[in-house]
Short mmCIF file of C-alpha atoms and ligand atoms in Angstrom, two decimals:
data_model
loop_
_atom_site.label_atom_id
_atom_site.label_comp_id
_atom_site.label_asym_id
_atom_site.label_seq_id
_atom_site.Cartn_x
_atom_site.Cartn_y
_atom_site.Cartn_z
CA MET A 1 -0.20 -0.22 0.05
CA GLY A 2 1.24 3.44 -0.73
CA ARG A 3 1.08 6.51 1.64
CA LEU A 4 -2.28 6.34 3.26
CA ARG A 5 -4.47 9.45 2.70
CA VAL A 6 -5.88 9.95 6.40
CA ALA A 7 -8.56 12.37 7.71
CA THR A 8 -9.89 13.04 11.22
CA VAL A 9 -12.86 14.93 11.53
CA TRP A 10 -14.39 16.44 14.88
CA MET A 11 -18.44 16.74 14.84
CA GLY A 12 -20.48 16.70 18.17
CA GLY A 13 -18.00 15.53 20.50
CA CYS A 14 -16.00 17.12 23.18
CA SER A 15 -12.40 16.46 21.21
CA GLY A 16 -11.54 13.95 23.84
CA CYS A 17 -11.17 11.21 21.43
CA HIS A 18 -8.64 13.45 19.12
CA MET A 19 -6.73 14.05 22.66
CA SER A 20 -6.74 10.04 22.81
CA PHE A 21 -5.15 9.79 19.31
CA LEU A 22 -2.59 12.14 20.27
CA ASP A 23 -1.90 10.08 23.01
CA MET A 24 -0.37 7.47 20.74
CA ASP A 25 2.93 9.24 21.33
CA GLU A 26 5.81 7.74 19.60
CA PHE A 27 3.37 5.65 17.02
CA LEU A 28 2.55 8.91 15.93
CA ILE A 29 6.00 9.25 14.50
CA ASP A 30 5.71 5.69 12.76
CA LEU A 31 2.36 6.98 11.10
CA ALA A 32 4.03 10.08 9.50
CA ASP A 33 6.14 7.60 7.41
CA LEU A 34 3.30 5.80 6.37
CA ALA A 35 0.61 8.61 6.07
CA ASP A 36 -0.30 12.01 4.93
CA VAL A 37 -2.85 13.82 7.32
CA VAL A 38 -5.07 15.69 4.49
CA TYR A 39 -8.13 17.27 6.70
CA SER A 40 -8.27 17.20 10.58
CA PRO A 41 -8.80 20.08 13.26
CA VAL A 42 -5.16 19.92 13.88
CA ALA A 43 -4.38 20.60 10.15
CA ASP A 44 -5.47 23.65 7.94
CA PRO A 45 -7.60 22.36 5.12
CA LYS A 46 -10.63 24.00 5.05
CA GLU A 47 -12.39 21.47 2.34
CA TYR A 48 -12.80 17.72 2.84
CA PRO A 49 -10.42 16.52 0.18
CA GLU A 50 -11.16 13.81 -2.68
CA ASN A 51 -9.76 10.29 -2.34
CA VAL A 52 -9.35 9.96 1.17
CA ASP A 53 -8.21 6.44 2.46
CA LEU A 54 -9.05 6.49 5.97
CA CYS A 55 -11.55 8.84 8.00
CA LEU A 56 -11.71 8.78 11.71
CA VAL A 57 -14.98 10.67 12.61
CA GLU A 58 -15.37 11.75 16.23
CA GLY A 59 -18.61 12.84 17.79
CA ALA A 60 -22.36 12.56 16.90
CA VAL A 61 -24.14 14.12 14.45
CA ALA A 62 -26.03 17.18 15.87
CA ASN A 63 -26.61 19.52 13.32
CA ASP A 64 -27.32 20.25 9.63
CA GLU A 65 -23.60 20.75 8.79
CA HIS A 66 -22.63 17.51 10.32
CA VAL A 67 -25.03 15.87 8.06
CA GLU A 68 -23.75 17.59 5.22
CA LEU A 69 -20.17 16.87 5.67
CA ALA A 70 -20.87 12.89 6.58
CA HIS A 71 -22.37 12.65 3.04
CA THR A 72 -19.39 14.15 1.73
CA ILE A 73 -16.85 12.12 3.92
CA ARG A 74 -18.72 8.80 2.72
CA GLU A 75 -18.64 9.78 -1.00
CA ARG A 76 -15.02 10.60 -0.81
CA THR A 77 -13.36 8.24 1.79
CA LYS A 78 -12.33 4.22 1.36
CA ILE A 79 -12.89 3.30 5.09
CA VAL A 80 -14.94 5.62 7.54
CA VAL A 81 -14.60 4.77 11.27
CA ALA A 82 -17.00 5.64 13.89
CA PHE A 83 -14.39 7.23 16.27
CA GLY A 84 -15.47 6.83 20.12
CA ASP A 85 -18.69 6.12 21.67
CA CYS A 86 -20.43 9.46 20.53
CA ALA A 87 -19.68 8.38 16.89
CA VAL A 88 -20.93 4.87 17.89
CA THR A 89 -23.94 5.19 19.96
CA GLY A 90 -24.63 9.16 20.44
CA ASN A 91 -23.35 8.96 23.86
CA VAL A 92 -23.04 12.24 25.64
CA THR A 93 -24.12 14.46 22.77
CA ALA A 94 -27.38 12.20 22.56
CA MET A 95 -28.07 13.12 26.16
CA ARG A 96 -30.49 15.77 25.10
CA ASN A 97 -32.49 13.70 22.88
CA PRO A 98 -34.97 12.29 25.91
CA LEU A 99 -35.75 15.95 26.43
CA GLY A 100 -37.63 16.28 22.95
CA ALA A 101 -37.26 18.69 19.99
CA VAL A 102 -34.62 21.39 20.00
CA GLU A 103 -36.79 24.65 19.86
CA PRO A 104 -38.58 23.78 23.42
CA ILE A 105 -35.00 23.18 24.98
CA LEU A 106 -33.44 26.43 23.47
CA GLN A 107 -36.61 28.37 24.80
CA ARG A 108 -36.57 26.84 28.05
CA ILE A 109 -32.60 27.21 28.56
CA TYR A 110 -32.14 30.72 27.04
CA VAL A 111 -35.53 32.57 27.57
CA GLU A 112 -37.34 31.01 30.38
CA ALA A 113 -34.46 30.43 32.86
CA ALA A 114 -32.85 33.65 31.92
CA THR A 115 -32.85 36.32 34.63
CA ILE A 116 -32.33 39.27 32.03
CA HIS A 117 -32.41 39.76 28.45
CA GLY A 118 -33.50 36.23 27.50
CA ARG A 119 -33.52 35.42 23.75
CA ILE A 120 -32.07 32.41 21.64
CA PRO A 121 -28.64 33.57 20.70
CA PHE A 122 -28.67 32.04 17.05
CA GLU A 123 -29.75 33.30 13.66
CA LYS A 124 -30.63 30.94 11.14
CA GLY A 125 -28.06 30.65 8.30
CA ILE A 126 -25.04 31.85 10.61
CA VAL A 127 -24.58 28.88 12.68
CA PRO A 128 -25.40 25.35 11.93
CA GLU A 129 -28.78 24.76 12.78
CA LEU A 130 -29.24 21.94 15.32
CA LEU A 131 -31.38 18.62 14.57
CA ASP A 132 -34.26 17.63 16.65
CA ARG A 133 -32.69 14.36 17.21
CA VAL A 134 -28.73 13.72 17.68
CA ALA A 135 -27.92 10.59 15.96
CA PRO A 136 -25.09 7.96 15.82
CA LEU A 137 -23.12 8.13 12.59
CA HIS A 138 -24.06 4.89 11.05
CA GLU A 139 -27.87 6.30 11.10
CA ILE A 140 -26.81 9.10 8.55
CA ILE A 141 -24.19 7.03 6.27
CA PRO A 142 -22.90 3.53 6.38
CA VAL A 143 -19.72 3.12 8.51
CA ASP A 144 -16.98 0.57 7.88
CA ALA A 145 -15.68 0.25 11.71
CA PHE A 146 -16.53 1.23 14.95
CA LEU A 147 -13.76 2.12 17.37
CA PRO A 148 -15.37 2.36 20.97
CA GLY A 149 -14.65 4.03 24.13
CA CYS A 150 -14.88 7.43 25.42
CA PRO A 151 -12.19 7.97 24.52
CA PRO A 152 -11.12 5.10 22.95
CA PRO A 153 -7.70 4.15 24.80
CA ALA A 154 -4.43 5.05 22.34
CA PRO A 155 -3.38 1.40 22.34
CA ARG A 156 -6.78 0.55 21.02
CA ILE A 157 -6.64 3.48 18.28
CA ARG A 158 -3.10 1.92 17.28
CA LYS A 159 -4.43 -1.28 17.00
CA MET A 160 -7.05 -0.48 14.33
CA LEU A 161 -4.72 1.66 12.45
CA GLU A 162 -2.24 -0.91 12.69
CA LYS A 163 -4.46 -3.28 10.88
CA ILE A 164 -5.72 -0.73 8.70
CA VAL A 165 -2.21 -0.11 7.37
CA ALA A 166 -1.28 -4.01 7.30
CA GLY A 167 -4.62 -4.14 4.86
CA GLU A 168 -6.39 -6.24 7.35
CA PRO A 169 -10.19 -5.85 8.10
CA ALA A 170 -10.75 -2.83 10.62
CA VAL A 171 -12.46 -4.95 12.99
CA LEU A 172 -11.67 -5.20 16.81
CA GLU A 173 -11.92 -8.29 18.96
CA GLY A 174 -10.93 -9.79 22.15
CA ASP A 175 -7.61 -8.59 23.30
CA ASP A 176 -7.87 -5.66 20.62
CA LEU A 177 -10.64 -4.10 22.94
CA LYS A 178 -8.50 -3.99 26.34
CA PRO A 179 -7.86 -0.65 27.60
CA GLY A 180 -4.27 -0.70 27.52
FE1 LIG B 201 -15.79 13.22 24.25
FE2 LIG B 201 -16.14 10.57 24.77
FE3 LIG B 201 -17.65 11.71 23.02
FE4 LIG B 201 -14.98 11.11 22.51
S1 LIG B 201 -16.62 9.48 23.28
S2 LIG B 201 -16.10 12.98 22.06
S3 LIG B 201 -14.08 11.64 24.56
S4 LIG B 201 -17.63 12.45 25.11
#
């Protein structure tokens, strides 16, 4: 396999999964010999590029921009990984789902609970619109692999990347799922 074109994406998550990625320490140096990071919150490109080999998607799908980006990722990427429990199940980001649709929640928080100048601080078209229901990634696009954990421990991320680099199926099982 030639050099891997790797992307990482930050959707509705806390960035803890990306922090865990950076915890791979010296393996990141090995990875730099094998892969180019073509899109990431820690890199600069604004547009998701074509011909990406692997994308790790952190976070659940929580707004309309996430939906659009998820479809772009799927069209342009060979292996899409739901990276961390928010992407896999919704997890923390989906904790608002039982409260119902977005509009009443925003009304309750920003207007009814305000002591002065209560108003919803968003303007349509300026910031992404929240979805009424937060969704795990696989509900929006087909996903090739799941990397569970909150966050996934660095050795687990490394194990999946090693499998992908070796051309093996990106499936974690047994000891692969041990925390360290
Ligand atoms: Fe943060 Fe955990 Fe969600 Fe990762 S899975 S984005 S660490 S809350």
